[in-house]
Short mmCIF file of C-alpha atoms in Angstrom, two decimals:
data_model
loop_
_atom_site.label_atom_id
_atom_site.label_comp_id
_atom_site.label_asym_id
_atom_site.label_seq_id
_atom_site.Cartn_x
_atom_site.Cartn_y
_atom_site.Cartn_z
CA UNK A 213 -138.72 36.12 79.26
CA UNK A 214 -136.42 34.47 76.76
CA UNK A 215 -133.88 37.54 76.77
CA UNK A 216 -134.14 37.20 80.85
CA UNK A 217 -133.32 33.51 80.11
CA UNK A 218 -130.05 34.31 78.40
CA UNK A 219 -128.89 36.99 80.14
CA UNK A 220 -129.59 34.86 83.23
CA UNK A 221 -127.17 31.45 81.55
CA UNK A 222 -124.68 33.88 80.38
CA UNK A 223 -124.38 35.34 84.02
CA UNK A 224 -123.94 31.88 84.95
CA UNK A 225 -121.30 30.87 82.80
CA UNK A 226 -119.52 33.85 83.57
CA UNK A 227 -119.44 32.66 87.25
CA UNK A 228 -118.71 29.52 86.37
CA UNK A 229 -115.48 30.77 84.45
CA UNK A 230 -114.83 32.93 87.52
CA UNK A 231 -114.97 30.15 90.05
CA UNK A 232 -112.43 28.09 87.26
CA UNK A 233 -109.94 30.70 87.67
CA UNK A 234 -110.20 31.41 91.13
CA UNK A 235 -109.60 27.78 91.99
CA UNK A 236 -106.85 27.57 89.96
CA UNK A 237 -103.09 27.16 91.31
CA UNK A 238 -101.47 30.15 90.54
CA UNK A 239 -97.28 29.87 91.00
CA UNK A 240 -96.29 31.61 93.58
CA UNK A 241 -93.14 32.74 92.20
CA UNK A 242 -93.62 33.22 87.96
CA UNK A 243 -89.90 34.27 87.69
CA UNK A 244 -88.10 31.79 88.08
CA UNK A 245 -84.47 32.17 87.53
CA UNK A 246 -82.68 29.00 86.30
CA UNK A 247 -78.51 28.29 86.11
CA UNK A 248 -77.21 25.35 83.63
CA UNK A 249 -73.61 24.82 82.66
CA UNK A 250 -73.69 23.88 79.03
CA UNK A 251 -77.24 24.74 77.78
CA UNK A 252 -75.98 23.55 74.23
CA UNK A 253 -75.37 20.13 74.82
CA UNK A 254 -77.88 17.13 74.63
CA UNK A 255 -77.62 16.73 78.08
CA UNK A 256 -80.09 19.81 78.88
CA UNK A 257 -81.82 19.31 75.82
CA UNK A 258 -85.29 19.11 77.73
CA UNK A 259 -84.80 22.26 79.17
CA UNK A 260 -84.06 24.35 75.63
CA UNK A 261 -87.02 22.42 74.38
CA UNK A 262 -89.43 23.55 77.47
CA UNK A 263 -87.83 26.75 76.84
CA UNK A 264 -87.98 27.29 72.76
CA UNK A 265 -91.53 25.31 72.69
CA UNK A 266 -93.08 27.99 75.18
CA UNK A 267 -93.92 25.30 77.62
CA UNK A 268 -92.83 27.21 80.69
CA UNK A 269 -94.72 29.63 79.88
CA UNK A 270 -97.96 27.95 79.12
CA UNK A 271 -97.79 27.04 83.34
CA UNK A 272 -97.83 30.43 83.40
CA UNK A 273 -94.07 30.78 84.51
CA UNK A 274 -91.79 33.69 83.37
CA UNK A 275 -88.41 31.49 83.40
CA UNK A 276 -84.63 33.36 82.78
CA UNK A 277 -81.87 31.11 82.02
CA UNK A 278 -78.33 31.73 82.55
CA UNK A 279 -75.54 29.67 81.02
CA UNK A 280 -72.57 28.95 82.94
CA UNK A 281 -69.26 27.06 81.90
CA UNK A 282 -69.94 24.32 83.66
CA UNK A 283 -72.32 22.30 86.17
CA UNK A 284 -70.20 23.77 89.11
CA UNK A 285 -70.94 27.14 87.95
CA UNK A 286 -75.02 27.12 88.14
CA UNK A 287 -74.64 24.99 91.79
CA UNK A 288 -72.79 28.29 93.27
CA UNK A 289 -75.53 30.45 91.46
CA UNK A 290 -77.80 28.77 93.71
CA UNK A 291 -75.65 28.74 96.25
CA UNK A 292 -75.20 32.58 96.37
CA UNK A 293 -79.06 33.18 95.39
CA UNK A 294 -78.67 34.76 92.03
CA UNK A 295 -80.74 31.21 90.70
CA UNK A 296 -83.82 29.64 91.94
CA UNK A 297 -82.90 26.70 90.54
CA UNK A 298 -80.61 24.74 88.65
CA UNK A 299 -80.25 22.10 85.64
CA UNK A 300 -77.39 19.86 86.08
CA UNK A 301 -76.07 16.93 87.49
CA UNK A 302 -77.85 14.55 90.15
CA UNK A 303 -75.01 13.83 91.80
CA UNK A 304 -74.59 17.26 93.62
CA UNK A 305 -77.32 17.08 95.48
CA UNK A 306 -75.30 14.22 97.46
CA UNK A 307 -72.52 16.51 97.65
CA UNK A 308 -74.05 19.72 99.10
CA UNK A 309 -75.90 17.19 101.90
CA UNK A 310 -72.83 16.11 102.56
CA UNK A 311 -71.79 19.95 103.40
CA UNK A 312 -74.90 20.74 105.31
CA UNK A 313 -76.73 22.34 102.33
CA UNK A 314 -79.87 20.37 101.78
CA UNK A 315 -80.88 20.60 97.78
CA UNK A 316 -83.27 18.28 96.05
CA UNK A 317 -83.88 17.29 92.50
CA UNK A 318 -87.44 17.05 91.59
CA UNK A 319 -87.57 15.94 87.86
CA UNK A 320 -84.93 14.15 85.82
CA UNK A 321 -83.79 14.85 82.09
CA UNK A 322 -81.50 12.22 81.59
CA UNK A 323 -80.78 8.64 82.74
CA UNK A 324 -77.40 8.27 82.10
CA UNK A 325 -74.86 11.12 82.30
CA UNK A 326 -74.01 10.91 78.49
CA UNK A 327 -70.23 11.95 79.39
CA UNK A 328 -67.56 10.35 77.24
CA UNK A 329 -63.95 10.25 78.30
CA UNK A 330 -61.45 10.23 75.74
CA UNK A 331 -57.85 10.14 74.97
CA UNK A 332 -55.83 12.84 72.19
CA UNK A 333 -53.90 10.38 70.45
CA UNK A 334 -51.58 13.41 69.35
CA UNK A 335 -50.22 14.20 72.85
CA UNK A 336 -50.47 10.61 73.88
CA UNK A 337 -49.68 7.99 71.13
CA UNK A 338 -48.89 5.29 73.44
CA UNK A 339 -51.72 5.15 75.62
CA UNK A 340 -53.00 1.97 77.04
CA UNK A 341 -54.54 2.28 80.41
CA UNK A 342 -56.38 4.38 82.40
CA UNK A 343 -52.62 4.47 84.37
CA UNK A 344 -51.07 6.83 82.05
CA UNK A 345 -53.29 9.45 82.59
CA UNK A 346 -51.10 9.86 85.37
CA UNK A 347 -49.37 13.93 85.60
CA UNK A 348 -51.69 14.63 82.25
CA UNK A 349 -53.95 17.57 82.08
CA UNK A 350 -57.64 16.43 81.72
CA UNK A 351 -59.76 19.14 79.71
CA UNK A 352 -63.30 18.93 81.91
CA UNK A 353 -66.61 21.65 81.31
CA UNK A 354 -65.59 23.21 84.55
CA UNK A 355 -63.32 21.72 87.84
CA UNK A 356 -65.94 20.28 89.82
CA UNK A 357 -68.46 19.87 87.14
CA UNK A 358 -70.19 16.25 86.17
CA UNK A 359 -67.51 15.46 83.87
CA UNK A 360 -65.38 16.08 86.40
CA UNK A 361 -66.90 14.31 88.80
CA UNK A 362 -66.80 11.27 85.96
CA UNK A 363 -63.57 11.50 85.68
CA UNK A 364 -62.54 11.13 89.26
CA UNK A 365 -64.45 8.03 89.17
CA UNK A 366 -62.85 6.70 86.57
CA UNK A 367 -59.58 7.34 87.68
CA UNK A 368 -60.47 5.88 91.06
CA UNK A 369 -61.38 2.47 89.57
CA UNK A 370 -57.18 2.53 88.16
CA UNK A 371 -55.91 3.41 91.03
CA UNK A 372 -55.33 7.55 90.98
CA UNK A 373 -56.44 10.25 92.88
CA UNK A 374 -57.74 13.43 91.08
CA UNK A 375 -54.61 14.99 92.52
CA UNK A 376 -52.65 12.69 90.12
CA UNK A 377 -53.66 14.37 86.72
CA UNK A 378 -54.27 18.13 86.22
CA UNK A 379 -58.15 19.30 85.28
CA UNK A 380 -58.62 22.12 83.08
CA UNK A 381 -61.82 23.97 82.67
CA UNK A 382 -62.37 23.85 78.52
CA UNK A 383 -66.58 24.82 78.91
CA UNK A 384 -68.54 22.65 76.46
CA UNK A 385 -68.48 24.35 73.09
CA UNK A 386 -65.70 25.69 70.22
CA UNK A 387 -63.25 26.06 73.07
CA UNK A 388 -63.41 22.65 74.31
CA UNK A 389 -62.90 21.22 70.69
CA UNK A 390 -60.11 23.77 70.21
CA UNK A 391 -58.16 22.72 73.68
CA UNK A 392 -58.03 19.07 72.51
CA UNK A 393 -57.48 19.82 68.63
CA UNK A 394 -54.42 22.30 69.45
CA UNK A 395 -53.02 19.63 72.15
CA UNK A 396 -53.48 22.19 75.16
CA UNK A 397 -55.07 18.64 77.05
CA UNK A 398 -54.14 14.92 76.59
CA UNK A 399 -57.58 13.81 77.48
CA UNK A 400 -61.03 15.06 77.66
CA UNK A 401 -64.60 14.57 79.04
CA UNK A 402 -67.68 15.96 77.62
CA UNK A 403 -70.54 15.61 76.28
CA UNK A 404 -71.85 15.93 72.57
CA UNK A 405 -72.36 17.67 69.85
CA UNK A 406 -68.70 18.36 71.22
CA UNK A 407 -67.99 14.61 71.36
CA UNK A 408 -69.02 14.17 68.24
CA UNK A 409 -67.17 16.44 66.77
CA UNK A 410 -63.27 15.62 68.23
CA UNK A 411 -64.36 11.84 67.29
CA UNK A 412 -65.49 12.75 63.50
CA UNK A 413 -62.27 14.44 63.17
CA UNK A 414 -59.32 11.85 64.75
CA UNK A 415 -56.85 11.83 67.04
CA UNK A 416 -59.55 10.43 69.59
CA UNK A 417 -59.66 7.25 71.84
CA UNK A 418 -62.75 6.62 74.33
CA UNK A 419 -62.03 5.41 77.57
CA UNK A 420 -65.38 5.18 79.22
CA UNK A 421 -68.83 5.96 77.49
CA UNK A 422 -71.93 6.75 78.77
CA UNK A 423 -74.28 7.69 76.56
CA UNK A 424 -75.77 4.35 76.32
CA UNK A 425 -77.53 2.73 79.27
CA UNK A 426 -75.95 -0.67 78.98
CA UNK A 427 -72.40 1.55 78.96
CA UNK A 428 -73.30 3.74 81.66
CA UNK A 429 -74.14 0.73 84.03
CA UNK A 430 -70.82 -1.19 82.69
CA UNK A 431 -69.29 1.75 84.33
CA UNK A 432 -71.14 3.10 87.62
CA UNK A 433 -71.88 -0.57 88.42
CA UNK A 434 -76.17 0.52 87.88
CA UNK A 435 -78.49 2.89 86.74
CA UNK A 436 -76.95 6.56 86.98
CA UNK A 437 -79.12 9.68 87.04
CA UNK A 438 -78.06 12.33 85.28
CA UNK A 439 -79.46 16.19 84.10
CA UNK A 440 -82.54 16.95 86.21
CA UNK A 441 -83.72 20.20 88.09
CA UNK A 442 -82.66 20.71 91.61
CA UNK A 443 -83.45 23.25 94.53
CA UNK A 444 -82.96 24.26 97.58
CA UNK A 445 -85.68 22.16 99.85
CA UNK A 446 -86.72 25.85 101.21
CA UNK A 447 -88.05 26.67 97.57
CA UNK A 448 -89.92 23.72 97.02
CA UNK A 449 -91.32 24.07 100.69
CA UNK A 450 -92.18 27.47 100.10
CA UNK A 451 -93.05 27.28 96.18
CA UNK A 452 -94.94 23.70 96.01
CA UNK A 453 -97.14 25.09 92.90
CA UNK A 454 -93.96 26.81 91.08
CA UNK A 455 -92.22 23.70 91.70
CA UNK A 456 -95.06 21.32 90.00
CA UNK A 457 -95.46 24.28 87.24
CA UNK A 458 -91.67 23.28 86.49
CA UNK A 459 -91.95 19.77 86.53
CA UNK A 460 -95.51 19.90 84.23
CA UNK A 461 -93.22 21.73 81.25
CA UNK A 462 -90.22 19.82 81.77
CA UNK A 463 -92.17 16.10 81.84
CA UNK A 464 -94.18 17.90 78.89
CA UNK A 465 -90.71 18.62 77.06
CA UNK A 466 -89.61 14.59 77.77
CA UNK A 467 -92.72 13.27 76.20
CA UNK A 468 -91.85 15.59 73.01
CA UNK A 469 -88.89 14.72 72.66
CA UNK A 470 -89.83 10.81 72.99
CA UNK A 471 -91.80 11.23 69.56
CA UNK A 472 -89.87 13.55 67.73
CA UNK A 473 -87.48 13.10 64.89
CA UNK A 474 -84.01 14.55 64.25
CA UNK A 475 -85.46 16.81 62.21
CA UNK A 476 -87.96 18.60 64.50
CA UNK A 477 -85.34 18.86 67.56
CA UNK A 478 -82.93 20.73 64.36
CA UNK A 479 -86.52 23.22 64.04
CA UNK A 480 -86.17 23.94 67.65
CA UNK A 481 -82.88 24.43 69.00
CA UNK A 482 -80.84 27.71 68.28
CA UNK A 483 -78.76 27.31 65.34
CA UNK A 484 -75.40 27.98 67.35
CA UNK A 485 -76.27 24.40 68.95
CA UNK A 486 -74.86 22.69 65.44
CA UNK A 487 -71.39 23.86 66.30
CA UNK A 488 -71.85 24.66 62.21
CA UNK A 489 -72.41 20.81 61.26
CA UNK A 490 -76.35 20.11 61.42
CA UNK A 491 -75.46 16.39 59.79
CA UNK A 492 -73.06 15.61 62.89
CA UNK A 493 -75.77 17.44 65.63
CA UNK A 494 -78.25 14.98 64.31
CA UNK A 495 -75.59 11.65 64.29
CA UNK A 496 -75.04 13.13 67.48
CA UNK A 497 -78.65 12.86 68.95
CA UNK A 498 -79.18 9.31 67.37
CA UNK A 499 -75.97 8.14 70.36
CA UNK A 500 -77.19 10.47 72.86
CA UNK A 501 -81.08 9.67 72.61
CA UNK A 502 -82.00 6.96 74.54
CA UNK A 503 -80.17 8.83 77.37
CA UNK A 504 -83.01 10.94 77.96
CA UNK A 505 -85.36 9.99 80.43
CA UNK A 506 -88.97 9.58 79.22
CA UNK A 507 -90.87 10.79 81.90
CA UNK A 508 -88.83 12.81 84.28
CA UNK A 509 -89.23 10.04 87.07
CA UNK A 510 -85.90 8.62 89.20
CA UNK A 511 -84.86 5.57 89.22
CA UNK A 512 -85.45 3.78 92.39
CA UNK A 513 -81.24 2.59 92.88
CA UNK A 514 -80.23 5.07 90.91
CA UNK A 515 -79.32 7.47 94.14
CA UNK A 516 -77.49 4.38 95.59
CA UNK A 517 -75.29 4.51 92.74
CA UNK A 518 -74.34 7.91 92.58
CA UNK A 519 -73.78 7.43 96.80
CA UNK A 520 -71.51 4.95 95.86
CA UNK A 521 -69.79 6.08 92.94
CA UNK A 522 -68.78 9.48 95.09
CA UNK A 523 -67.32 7.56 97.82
CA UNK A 524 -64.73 6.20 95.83
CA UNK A 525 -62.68 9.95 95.62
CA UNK A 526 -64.90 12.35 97.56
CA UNK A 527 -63.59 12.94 101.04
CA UNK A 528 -66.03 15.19 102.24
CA UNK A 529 -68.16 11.99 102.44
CA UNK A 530 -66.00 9.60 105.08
CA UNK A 531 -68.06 9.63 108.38
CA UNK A 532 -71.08 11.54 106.45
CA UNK A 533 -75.03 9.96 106.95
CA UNK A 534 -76.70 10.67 103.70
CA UNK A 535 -80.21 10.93 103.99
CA UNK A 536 -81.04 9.31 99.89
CA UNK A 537 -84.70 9.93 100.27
CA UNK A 538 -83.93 13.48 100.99
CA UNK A 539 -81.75 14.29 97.87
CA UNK A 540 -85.15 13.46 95.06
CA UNK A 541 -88.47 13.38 94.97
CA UNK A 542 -91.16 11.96 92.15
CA UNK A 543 -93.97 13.15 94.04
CA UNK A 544 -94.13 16.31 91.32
CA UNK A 545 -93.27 13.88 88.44
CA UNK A 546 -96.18 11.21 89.20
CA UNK A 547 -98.69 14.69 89.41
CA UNK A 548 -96.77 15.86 85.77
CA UNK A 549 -97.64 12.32 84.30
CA UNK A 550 -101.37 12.30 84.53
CA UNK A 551 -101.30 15.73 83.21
CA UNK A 552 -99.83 14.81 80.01
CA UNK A 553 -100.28 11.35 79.75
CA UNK A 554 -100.37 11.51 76.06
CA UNK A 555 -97.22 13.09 74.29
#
């Protein structure tokens, strides 16, 4: 009677763990192929940390991700379907709408672009203003990349067109520091460690910062999202669970990054990250940190501002409708939150 007993509770449990298994969301894509231009700077930090702490894989996602030059890079890997999705900048999700292309971003990384623009004080020892950027060659991660897209901005508030200066594509690692050190550009904007590094060193004079939030809204006139996945809306339509897997380990990479120190984010990234100087990588995250967002969510006028901001140089935008409320969604973020409410 009492082995009936147990046989009959272990058969039980065993159904029990069935039924938990079945009911289960299962993605319905586990390889997911993601495109970032940059992977080594701060501003995809979440994603190396999702990545290198096994949290994609612990939603039960098989992730590949490919590093570009640049942000413009990984948008026309999604564009041609060789990516499922990409990391990078908020702001093209306005600018594909604006072509017909309808791509939304579903969790954010950062919450303020972290791009610095900066003057060589070698190749231009007189500068002043934003005015005599004028015929110069800009050094950018890729042409139409964030930075570039910055830049533009930037130059629109003086007065210039982009077609005023010259952009050069200088990626966002040794070769960028080398372009501006060896006076190949007369100005620059990136991101850090690279940052970092050209200021440490000289011959360096910001023009507009935004690593801080304070900064960033000095300069976009309010809050500015940055990093943060986007997709096609086909994918998400089609892959709703894949979607919320991605947003779960991404939100779950935020929250660990909100309590780490500088010296568990060294533990985790690849040692090529440090660009060789592990003291500068971590003066570096101490500037960049409060950049990241804590909880993946998007700020309510922050696609207002990015509308805005475009409008100043983009001309594929006169006579455009865009639809904001189509470009983001929190819906997967608020889900991601009361899973890991706790860091």
């Amino acid at each position: 009677m009492k082995r009936r007993a147990v046989v009959g509770g272990t058969l039980a449990l065993a159904t029990m763990g069935l039924c938990g298994i079945a009911g289960a969301q299962v993605p319905e894509k586990k390889k997911v192929a993601i495109a970032v231009g940059g992977k080594n700077l701060f501003y995809y930090l979440p994603l190396t940390i999702a990545e290198q702490l096994g949290y994609f894989k612990a939603e039960g996602l098989d992730v590949e991700i490919s590093d570009f030059a640049g942000g413009s890079r990984a948008l026309q890997a999604l564009v041609g379907g060789s990516a499922d999705v990409v990391s990078g900048a908020f702001e093209h999700t306005i600018s594909m709408q604006a072509k017909g292309q309808f791509i939304r971003a579903f969790v954010l990384q950062g919450r303020a672009p972290q791009i610095v623009l900066a003057v060589n004080t070698k190749t231009l020892p007189s500068y002043k203003t934003v005015a005599d950027l004028k015929g110069k060659k800009i050094g950018v991660t890729a042409p139409g990349s964030s930075t570039n897209i910055m830049t533009n901005f930037v130059l629109a508030k003086a007065g210039l067109k982009p077609s005023d200066v010259s952009f050069v594509g200088v990626g966002a690692g040794p070769g960028a520091v080398s372009a501006f050190r060896s006076g190949q550009i007369d100005a620059i904007a990136n991101l850090d460690p690279v940052i970092s590094t050209l200021e440490r060193a000289g011959d360096f004079k910001i023009v507009a910062d935004t690593r801080k939030l304070k900064e960033t809204e000095v300069v976009y006139g309010g809050p500015m999202p940055a990093g943060c996945l986007y997709t096609r809306q086909e994918f998400i339509d089609s892959n709703p669970v894949t979607t919320q897997a991605l947003t779960n380990a991404m939100v779950r990479a935020l929250k660990w990054l909100q309590a780490a120190g500088p010296s568990d984010i060294v533990k985790v990234v690849p040692e090529s990250y440090l660009l060789g100087d592990r003291a500068l990588y971590l003066d570096a995250w101490l500037k960049v940190r409060e950049a990241i967002s804590p909880d993946g969510t998007f700020p309510e006028k922050g696609a207002a501002t990015a509308l805005a901001m475009l409008k100043q140089f983009d001309k594929d935008l006169e006579g455009k409708n865009i639809d904001l409320p189509r470009i983001y969604t929190n819906d997967f973020v608020r889900k991601a939150n009361v899973k890991y409410a706790k860091p």
